[in-house]
PDB file of C-alpha atoms and ligand atoms in Angstrom:
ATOM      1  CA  UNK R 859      48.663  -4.888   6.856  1.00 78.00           C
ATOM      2  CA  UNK R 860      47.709  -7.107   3.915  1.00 92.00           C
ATOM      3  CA  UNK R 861      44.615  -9.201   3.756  1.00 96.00           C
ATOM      4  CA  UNK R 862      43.997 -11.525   1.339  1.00 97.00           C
ATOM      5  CA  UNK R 863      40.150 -12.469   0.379  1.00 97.00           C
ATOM      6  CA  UNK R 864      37.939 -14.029  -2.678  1.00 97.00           C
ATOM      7  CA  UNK R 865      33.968 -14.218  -2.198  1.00 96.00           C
ATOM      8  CA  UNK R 866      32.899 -18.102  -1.592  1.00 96.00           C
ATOM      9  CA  UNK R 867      29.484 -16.817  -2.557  1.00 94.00           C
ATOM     10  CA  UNK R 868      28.503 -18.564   1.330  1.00 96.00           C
ATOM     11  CA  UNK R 869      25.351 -16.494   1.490  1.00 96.00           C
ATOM     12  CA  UNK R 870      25.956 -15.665   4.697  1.00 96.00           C
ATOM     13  CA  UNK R 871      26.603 -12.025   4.558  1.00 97.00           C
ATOM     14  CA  UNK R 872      22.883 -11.671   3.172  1.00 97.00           C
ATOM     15  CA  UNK R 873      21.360 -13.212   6.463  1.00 97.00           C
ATOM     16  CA  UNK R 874      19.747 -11.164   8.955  1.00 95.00           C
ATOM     17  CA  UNK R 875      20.546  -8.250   7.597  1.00 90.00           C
ATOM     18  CA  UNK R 876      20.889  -4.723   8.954  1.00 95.00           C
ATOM     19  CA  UNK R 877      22.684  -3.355   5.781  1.00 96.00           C
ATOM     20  CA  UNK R 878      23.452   0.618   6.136  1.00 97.00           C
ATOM     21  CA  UNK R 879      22.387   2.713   3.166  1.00 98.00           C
ATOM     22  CA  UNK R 880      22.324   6.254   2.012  1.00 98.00           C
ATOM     23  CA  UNK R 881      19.176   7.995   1.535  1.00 98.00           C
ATOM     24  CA  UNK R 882      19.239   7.428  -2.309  1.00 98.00           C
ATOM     25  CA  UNK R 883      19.453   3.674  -1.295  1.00 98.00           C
ATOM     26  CA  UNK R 884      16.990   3.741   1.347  1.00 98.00           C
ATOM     27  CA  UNK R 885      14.480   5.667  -1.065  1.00 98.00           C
ATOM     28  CA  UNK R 886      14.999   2.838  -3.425  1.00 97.00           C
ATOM     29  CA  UNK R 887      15.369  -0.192  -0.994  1.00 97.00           C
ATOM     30  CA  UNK R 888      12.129   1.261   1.093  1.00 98.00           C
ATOM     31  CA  UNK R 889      10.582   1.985  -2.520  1.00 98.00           C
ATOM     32  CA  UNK R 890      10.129  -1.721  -3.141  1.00 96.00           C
ATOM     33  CA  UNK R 891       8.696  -2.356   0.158  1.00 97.00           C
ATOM     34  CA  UNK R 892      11.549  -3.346   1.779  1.00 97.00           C
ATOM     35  CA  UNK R 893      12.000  -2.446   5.743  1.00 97.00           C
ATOM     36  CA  UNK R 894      14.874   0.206   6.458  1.00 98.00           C
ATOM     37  CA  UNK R 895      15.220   1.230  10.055  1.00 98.00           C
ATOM     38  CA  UNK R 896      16.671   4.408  11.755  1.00 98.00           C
ATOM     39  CA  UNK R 897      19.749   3.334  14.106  1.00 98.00           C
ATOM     40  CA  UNK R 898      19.917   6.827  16.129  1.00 98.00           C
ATOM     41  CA  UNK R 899      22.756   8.094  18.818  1.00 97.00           C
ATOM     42  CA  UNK R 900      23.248  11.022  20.608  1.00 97.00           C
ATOM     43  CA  UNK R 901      26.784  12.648  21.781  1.00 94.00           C
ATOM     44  CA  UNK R 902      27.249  15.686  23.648  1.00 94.00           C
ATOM     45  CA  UNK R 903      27.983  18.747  22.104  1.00 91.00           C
ATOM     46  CA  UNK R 904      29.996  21.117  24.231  1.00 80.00           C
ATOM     47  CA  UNK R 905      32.360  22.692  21.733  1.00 82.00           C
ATOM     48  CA  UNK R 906      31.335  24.275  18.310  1.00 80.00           C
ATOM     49  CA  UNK R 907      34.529  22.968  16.974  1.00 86.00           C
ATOM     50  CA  UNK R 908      34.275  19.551  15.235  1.00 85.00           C
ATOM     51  CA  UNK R 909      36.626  17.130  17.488  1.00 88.00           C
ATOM     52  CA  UNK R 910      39.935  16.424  16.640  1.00 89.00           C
ATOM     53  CA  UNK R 911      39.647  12.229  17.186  1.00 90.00           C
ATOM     54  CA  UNK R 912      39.043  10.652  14.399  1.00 92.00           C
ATOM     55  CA  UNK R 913      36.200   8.533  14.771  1.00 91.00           C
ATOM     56  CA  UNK R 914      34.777  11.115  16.655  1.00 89.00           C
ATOM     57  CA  UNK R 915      35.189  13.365  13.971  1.00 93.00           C
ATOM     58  CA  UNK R 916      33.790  10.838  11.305  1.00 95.00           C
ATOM     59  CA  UNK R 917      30.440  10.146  13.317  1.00 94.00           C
ATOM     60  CA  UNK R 918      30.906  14.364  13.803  1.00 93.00           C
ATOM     61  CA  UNK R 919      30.318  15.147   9.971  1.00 95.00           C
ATOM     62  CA  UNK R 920      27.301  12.544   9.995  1.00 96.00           C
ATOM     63  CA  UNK R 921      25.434  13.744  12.360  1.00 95.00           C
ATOM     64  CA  UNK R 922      22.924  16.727  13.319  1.00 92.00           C
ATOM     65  CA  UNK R 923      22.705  19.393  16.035  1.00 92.00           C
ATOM     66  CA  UNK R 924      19.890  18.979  18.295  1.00 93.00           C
ATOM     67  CA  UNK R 925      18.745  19.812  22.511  1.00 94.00           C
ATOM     68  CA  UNK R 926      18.048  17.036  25.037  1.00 96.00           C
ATOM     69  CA  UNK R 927      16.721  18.950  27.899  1.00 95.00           C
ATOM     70  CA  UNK R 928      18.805  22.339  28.276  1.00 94.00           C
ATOM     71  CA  UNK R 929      21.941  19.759  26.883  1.00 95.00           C
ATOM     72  CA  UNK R 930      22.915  20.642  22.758  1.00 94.00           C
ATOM     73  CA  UNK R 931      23.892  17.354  21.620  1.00 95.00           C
ATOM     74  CA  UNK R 932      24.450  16.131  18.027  1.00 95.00           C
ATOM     75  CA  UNK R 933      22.383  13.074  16.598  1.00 96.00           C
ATOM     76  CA  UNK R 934      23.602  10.698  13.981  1.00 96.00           C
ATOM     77  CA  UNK R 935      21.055   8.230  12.289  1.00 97.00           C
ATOM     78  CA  UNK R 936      22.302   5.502  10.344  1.00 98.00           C
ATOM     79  CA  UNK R 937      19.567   3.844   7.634  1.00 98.00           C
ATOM     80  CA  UNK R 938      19.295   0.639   7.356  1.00 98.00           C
ATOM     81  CA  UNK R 939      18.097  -2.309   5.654  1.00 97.00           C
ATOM     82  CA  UNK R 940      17.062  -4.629   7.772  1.00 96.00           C
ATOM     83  CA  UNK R 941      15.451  -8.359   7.307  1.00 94.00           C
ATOM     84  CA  UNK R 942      15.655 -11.191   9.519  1.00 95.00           C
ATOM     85  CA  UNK R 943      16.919 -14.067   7.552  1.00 96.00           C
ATOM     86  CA  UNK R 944      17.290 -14.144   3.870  1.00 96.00           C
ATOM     87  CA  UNK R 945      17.596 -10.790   1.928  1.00 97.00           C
ATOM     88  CA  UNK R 946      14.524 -10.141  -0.022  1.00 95.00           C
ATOM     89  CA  UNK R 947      16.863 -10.500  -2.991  1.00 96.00           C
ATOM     90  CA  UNK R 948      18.944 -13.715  -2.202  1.00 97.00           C
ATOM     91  CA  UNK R 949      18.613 -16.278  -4.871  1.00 97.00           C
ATOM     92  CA  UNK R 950      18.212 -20.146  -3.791  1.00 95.00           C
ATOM     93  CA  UNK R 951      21.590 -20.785  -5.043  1.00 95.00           C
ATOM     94  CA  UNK R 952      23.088 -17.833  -3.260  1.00 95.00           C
ATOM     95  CA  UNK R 953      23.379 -15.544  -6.143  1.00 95.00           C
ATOM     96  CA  UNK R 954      22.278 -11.579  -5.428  1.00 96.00           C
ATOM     97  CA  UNK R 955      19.159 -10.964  -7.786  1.00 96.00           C
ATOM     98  CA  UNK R 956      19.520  -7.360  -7.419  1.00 96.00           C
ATOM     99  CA  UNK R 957      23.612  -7.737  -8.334  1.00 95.00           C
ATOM    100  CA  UNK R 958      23.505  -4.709 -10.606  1.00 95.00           C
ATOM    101  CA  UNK R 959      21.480  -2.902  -7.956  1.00 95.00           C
ATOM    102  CA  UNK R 960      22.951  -3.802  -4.580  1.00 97.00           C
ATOM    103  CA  UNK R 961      23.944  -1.113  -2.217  1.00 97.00           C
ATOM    104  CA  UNK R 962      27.172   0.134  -1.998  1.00 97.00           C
ATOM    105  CA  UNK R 963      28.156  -1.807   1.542  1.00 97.00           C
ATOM    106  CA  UNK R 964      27.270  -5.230  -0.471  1.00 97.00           C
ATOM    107  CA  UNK R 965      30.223  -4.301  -2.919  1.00 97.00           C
ATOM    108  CA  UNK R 966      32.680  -3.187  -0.426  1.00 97.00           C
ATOM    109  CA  UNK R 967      32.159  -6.306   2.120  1.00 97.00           C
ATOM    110  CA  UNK R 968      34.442  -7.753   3.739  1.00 97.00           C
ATOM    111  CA  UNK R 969      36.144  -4.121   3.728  1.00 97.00           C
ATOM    112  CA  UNK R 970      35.382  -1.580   6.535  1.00 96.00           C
ATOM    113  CA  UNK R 971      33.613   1.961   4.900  1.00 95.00           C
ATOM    114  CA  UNK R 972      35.398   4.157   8.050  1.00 94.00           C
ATOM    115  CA  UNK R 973      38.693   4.379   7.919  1.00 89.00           C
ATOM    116  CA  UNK R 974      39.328   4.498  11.728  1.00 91.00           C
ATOM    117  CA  UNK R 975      37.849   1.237  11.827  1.00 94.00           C
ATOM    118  CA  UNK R 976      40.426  -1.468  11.162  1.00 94.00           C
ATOM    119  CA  UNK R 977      39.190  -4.758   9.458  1.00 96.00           C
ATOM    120  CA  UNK R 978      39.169  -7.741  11.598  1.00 96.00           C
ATOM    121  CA  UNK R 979      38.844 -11.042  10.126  1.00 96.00           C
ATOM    122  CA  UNK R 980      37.053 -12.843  13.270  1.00 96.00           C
ATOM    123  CA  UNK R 981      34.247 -10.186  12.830  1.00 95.00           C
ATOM    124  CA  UNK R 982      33.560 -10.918   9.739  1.00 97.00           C
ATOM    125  CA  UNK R 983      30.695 -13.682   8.291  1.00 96.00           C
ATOM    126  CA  UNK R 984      33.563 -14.719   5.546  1.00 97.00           C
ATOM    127  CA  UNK R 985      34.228 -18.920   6.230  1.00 97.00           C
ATOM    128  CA  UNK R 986      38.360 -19.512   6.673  1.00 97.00           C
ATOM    129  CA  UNK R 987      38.516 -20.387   2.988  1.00 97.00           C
ATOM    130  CA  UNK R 988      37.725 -16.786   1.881  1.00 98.00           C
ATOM    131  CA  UNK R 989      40.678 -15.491   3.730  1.00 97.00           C
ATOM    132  CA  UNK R 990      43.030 -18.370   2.150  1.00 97.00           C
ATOM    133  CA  UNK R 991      46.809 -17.198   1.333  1.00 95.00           C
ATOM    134  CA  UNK R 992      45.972 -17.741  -2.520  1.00 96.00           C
ATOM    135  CA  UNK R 993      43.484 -15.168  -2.729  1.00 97.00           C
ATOM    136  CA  UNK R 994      43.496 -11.809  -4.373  1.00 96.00           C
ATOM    137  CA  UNK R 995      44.835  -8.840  -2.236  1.00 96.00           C
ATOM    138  CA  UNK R 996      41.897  -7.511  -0.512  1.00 96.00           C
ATOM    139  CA  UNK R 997      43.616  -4.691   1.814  1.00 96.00           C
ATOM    140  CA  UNK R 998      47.211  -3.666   0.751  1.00 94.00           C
ATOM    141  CA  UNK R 999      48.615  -2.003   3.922  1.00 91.00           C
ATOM    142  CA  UNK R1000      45.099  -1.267   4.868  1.00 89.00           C
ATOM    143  CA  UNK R1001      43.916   0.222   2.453  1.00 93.00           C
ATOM    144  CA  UNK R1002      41.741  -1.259  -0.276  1.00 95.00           C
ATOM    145  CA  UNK R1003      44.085  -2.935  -3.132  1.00 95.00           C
ATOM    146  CA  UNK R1004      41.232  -2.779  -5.560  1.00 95.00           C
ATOM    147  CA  UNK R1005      40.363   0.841  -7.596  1.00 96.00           C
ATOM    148  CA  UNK R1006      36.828   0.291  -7.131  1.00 96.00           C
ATOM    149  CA  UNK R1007      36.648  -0.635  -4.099  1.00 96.00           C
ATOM    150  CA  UNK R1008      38.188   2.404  -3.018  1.00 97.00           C
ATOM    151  CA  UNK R1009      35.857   4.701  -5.253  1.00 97.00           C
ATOM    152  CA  UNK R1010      32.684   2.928  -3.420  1.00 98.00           C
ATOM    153  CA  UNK R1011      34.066   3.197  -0.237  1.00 97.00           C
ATOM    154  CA  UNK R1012      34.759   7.536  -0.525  1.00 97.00           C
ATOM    155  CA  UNK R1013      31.523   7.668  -2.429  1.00 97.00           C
ATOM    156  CA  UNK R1014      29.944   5.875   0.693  1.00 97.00           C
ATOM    157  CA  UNK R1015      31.710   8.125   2.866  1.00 97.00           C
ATOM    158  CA  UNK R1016      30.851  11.290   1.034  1.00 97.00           C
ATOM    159  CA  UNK R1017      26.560  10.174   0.536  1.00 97.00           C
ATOM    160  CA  UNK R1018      26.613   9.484   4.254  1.00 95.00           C
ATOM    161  CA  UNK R1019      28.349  12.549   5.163  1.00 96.00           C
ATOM    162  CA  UNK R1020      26.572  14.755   2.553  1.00 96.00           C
ATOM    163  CA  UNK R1021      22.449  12.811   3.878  1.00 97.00           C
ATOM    164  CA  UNK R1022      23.159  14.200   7.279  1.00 95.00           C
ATOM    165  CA  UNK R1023      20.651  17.267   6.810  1.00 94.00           C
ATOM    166  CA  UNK R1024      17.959  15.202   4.875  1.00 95.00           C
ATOM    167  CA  UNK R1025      17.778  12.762   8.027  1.00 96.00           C
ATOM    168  CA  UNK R1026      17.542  15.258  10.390  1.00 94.00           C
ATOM    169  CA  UNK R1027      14.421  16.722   8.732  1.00 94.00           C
ATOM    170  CA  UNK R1028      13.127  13.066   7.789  1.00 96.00           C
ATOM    171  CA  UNK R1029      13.921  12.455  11.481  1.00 96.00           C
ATOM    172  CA  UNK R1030      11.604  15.530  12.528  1.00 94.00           C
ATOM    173  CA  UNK R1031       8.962  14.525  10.139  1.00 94.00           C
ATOM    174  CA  UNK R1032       8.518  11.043  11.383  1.00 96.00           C
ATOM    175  CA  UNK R1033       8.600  12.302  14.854  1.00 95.00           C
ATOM    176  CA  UNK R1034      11.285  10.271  15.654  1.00 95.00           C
ATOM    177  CA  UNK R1035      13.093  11.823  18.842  1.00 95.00           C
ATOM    178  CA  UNK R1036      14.951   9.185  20.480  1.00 97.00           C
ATOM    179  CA  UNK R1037      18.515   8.235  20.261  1.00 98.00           C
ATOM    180  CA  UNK R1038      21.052   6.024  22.590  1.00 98.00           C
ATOM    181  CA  UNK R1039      24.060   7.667  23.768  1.00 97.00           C
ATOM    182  CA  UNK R1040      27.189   7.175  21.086  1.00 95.00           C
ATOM    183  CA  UNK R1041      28.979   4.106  21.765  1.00 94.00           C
ATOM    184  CA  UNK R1042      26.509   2.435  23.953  1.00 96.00           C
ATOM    185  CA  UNK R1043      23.983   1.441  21.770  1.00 97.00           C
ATOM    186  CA  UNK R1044      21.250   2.353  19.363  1.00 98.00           C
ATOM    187  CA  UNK R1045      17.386   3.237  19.821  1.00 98.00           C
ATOM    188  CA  UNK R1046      15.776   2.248  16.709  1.00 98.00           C
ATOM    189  CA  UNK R1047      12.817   3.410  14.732  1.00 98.00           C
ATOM    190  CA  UNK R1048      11.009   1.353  12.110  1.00 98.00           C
ATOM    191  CA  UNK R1049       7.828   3.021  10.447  1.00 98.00           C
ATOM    192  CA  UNK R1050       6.848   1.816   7.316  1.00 98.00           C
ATOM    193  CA  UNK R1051       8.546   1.987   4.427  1.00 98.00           C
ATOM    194  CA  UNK R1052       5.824   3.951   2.529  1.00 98.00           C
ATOM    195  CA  UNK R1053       5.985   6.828   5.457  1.00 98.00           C
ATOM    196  CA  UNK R1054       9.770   6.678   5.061  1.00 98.00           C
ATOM    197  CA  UNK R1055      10.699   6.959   1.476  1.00 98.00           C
ATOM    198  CA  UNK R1056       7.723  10.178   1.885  1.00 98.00           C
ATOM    199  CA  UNK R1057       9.704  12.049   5.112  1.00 97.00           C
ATOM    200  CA  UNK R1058      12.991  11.318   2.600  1.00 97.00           C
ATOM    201  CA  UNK R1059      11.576  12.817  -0.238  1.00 97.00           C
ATOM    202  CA  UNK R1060      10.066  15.580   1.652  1.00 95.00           C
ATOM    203  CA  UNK R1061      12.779  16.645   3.923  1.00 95.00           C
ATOM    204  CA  UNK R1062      15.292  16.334   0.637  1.00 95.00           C
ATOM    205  CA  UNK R1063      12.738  18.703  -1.317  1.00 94.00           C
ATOM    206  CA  UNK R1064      12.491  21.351   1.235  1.00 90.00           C
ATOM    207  CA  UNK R1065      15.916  20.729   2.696  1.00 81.00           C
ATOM    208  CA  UNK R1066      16.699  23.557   5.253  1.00 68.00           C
ATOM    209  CA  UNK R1067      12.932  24.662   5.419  1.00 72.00           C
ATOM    210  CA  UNK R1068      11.969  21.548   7.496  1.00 68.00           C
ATOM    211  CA  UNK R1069      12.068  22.847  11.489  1.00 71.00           C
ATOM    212  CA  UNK R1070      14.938  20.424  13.025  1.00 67.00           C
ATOM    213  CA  UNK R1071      14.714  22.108  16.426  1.00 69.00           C
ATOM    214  CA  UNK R1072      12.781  19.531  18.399  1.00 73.00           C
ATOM    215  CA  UNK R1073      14.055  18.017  21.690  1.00 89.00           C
ATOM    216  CA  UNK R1074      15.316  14.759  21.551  1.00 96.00           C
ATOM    217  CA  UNK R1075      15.455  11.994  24.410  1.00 97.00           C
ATOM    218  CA  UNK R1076      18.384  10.091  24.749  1.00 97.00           C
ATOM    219  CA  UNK R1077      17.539   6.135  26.214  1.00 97.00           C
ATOM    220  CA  UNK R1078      19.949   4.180  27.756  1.00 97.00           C
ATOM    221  CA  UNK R1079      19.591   0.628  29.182  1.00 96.00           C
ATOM    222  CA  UNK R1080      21.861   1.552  32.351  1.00 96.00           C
ATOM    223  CA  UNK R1081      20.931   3.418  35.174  1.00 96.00           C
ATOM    224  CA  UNK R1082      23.879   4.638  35.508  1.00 95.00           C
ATOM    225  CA  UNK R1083      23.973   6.398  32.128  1.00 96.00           C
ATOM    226  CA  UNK R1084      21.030   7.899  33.395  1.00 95.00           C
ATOM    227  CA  UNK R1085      22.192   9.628  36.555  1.00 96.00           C
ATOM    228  CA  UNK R1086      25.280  10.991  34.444  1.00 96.00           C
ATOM    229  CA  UNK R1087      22.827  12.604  31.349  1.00 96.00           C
ATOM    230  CA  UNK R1088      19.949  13.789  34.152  1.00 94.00           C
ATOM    231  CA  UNK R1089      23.434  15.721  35.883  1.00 96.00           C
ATOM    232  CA  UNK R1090      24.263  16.980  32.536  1.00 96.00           C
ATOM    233  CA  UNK R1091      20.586  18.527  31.829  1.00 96.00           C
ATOM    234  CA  UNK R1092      19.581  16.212  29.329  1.00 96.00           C
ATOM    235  CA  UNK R1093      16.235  14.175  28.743  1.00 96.00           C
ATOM    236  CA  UNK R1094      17.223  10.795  29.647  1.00 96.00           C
ATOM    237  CA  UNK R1095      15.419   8.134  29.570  1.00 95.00           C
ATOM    238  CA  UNK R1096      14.969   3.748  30.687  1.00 95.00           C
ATOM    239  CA  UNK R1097      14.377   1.341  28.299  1.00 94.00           C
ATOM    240  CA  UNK R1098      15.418  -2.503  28.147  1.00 93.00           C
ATOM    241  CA  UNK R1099      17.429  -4.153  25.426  1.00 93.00           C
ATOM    242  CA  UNK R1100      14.829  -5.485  22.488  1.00 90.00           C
ATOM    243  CA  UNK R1101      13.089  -4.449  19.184  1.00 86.00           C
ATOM    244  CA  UNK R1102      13.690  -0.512  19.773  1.00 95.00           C
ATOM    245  CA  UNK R1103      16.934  -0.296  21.478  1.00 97.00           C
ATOM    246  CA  UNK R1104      20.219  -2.279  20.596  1.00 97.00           C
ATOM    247  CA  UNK R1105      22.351  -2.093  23.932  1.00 95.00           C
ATOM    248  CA  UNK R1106      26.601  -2.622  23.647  1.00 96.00           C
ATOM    249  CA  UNK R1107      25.832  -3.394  27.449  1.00 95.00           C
ATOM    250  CA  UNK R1108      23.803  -5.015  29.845  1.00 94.00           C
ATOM    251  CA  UNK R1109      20.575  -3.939  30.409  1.00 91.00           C
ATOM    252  CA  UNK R1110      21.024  -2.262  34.730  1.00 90.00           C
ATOM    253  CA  UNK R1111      17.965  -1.553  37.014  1.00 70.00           C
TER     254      UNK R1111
HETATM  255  S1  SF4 S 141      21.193  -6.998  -2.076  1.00 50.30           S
HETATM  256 FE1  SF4 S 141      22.219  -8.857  -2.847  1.00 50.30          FE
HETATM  257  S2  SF4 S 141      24.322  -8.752  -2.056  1.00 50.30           S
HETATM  258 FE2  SF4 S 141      23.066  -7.313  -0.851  1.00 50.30          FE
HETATM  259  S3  SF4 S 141      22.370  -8.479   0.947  1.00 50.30           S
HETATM  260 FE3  SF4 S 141      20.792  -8.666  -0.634  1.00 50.30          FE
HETATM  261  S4  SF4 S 141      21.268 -10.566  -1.754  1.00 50.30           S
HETATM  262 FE4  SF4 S 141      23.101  -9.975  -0.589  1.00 50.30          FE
HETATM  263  S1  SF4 S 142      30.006 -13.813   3.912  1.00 50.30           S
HETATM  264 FE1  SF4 S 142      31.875 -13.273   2.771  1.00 50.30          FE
HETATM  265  S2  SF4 S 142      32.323 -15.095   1.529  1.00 50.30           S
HETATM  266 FE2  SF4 S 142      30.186 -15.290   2.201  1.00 50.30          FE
HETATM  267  S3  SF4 S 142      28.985 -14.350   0.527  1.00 50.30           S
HETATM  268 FE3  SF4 S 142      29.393 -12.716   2.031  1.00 50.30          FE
HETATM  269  S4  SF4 S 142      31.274 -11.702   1.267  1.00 50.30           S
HETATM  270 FE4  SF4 S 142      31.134 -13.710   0.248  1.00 50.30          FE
END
């Protein structure tokens, strides 16, 4: 599939942001005071082979083993910046003021970083003109027509895939222990950004000393989640939809 796009500079992509980042970014982006949060999920992990799906295998080599209960699951946290309205760095006339500093995901937008995940115009923040037929090839067949692009997007993939260990001990060392189950949601964590660029630097510096083993709860919004991870021997847990828990569903009970 080809896709045709050009940048309006609308601004709107660097509105309420929740911008994922690698930890290099997130030391940096945190570093100036900026908020980054920790998305975390949870899937069962019943096999010691990684999965043959794709996607599953993606979120697979981005993620951590951990135990809910007597249940081994494996955790993936995704940083990210996030700011409600205007990025810290968005100039009044739209323009980035951090352009030769901007994370990776602001040069690859409008394309997709997995590449299970197809790009789909209607989810996108791009106005109608962006996607006009005169535009420059954005996706050629799928795939990113632009050289650059494509470097960004597999050095994305490998930072992200390479950052799993150093969140798993920055996870531990903030005590964060929560995570929604994959594909249901998100529990999120926000401590400040001076304790998180520290558990970054720390768990990078002693990267494989830092104890990873603690139990983690997995929170759902749906009772019926519940039942099914209390069967399974995990640590489940009720919360509601709002500030620490983004639900794909509607909250139940
Ligand atoms: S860093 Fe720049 S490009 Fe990225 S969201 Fe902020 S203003 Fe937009
Ligand atoms: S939403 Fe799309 S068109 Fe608007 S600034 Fe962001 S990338 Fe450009």
């Amino acid at each position: 599939m080809d896709i045709r796009f050009d940048c309006t500079q609308c601004g709107r992509c660097c509105h309420d942001l929740r911008l994922p980042l690698s930890v290099d970014e997130a030391i940096v982006w945190a570093g100036r005071g900026h908020d980054v949060q920790l998305l975390c999920d949870a899937l069962p992990s019943l096999s010691a082979d990684p999965p043959e799906d794709i996607a599953a295998r993606f979120r697979h080599d981005r993620s951590f083993p951990a135990l809910s209960g007597g249940l081994p699951i494996r955790v993936a946290v995704i940083l990210v910046a996030r700011h409600e309205g205007a990025c810290p760095h968005l100039l009044a006339d739209m323009r980035c003021g951090n352009y030769a500093d901007r994370p990776r995901v602001c040069r690859i937008y409008p394309a997709e970083i997995a590449p299970h995940v197809p790009l789909r115009i209607e989810n996108k923040l791009c106005p109608p003109e962006a996607w006009a037929d005169d535009r420059p090839l954005l996706l050629c067949d799928g795939v990113a027509a632009d050289d650059d692009v494509r470097k960004l997007i597999a050095a994305h993939q490998a930072a992200t895939q390479g950052d799993a260990p150093v969140k798993a001990g920055a996870a531990m060392l903030l005590g964060t222990r929560s995570a929604a189950l994959w594909n249901e949601g998100y529990a999120v964590h926000a401590p400040s950004p001076d304790d998180l660029v520290a558990a970054l630097r720390e768990a990078r510096a002693t990267m494989g000393e830092v104890d990873t083993g603690g139990r983690w709860s997995v929170v759902s919004n749906r009772t019926s989640t519940l039942a099914m991870l209390r069967d399974a021997d995990a640590e489940g847990r009720l919360c509601a939809s709002g500030a620490g828990y983004i639900g794909f569903f509607a909250d139940e009970g």
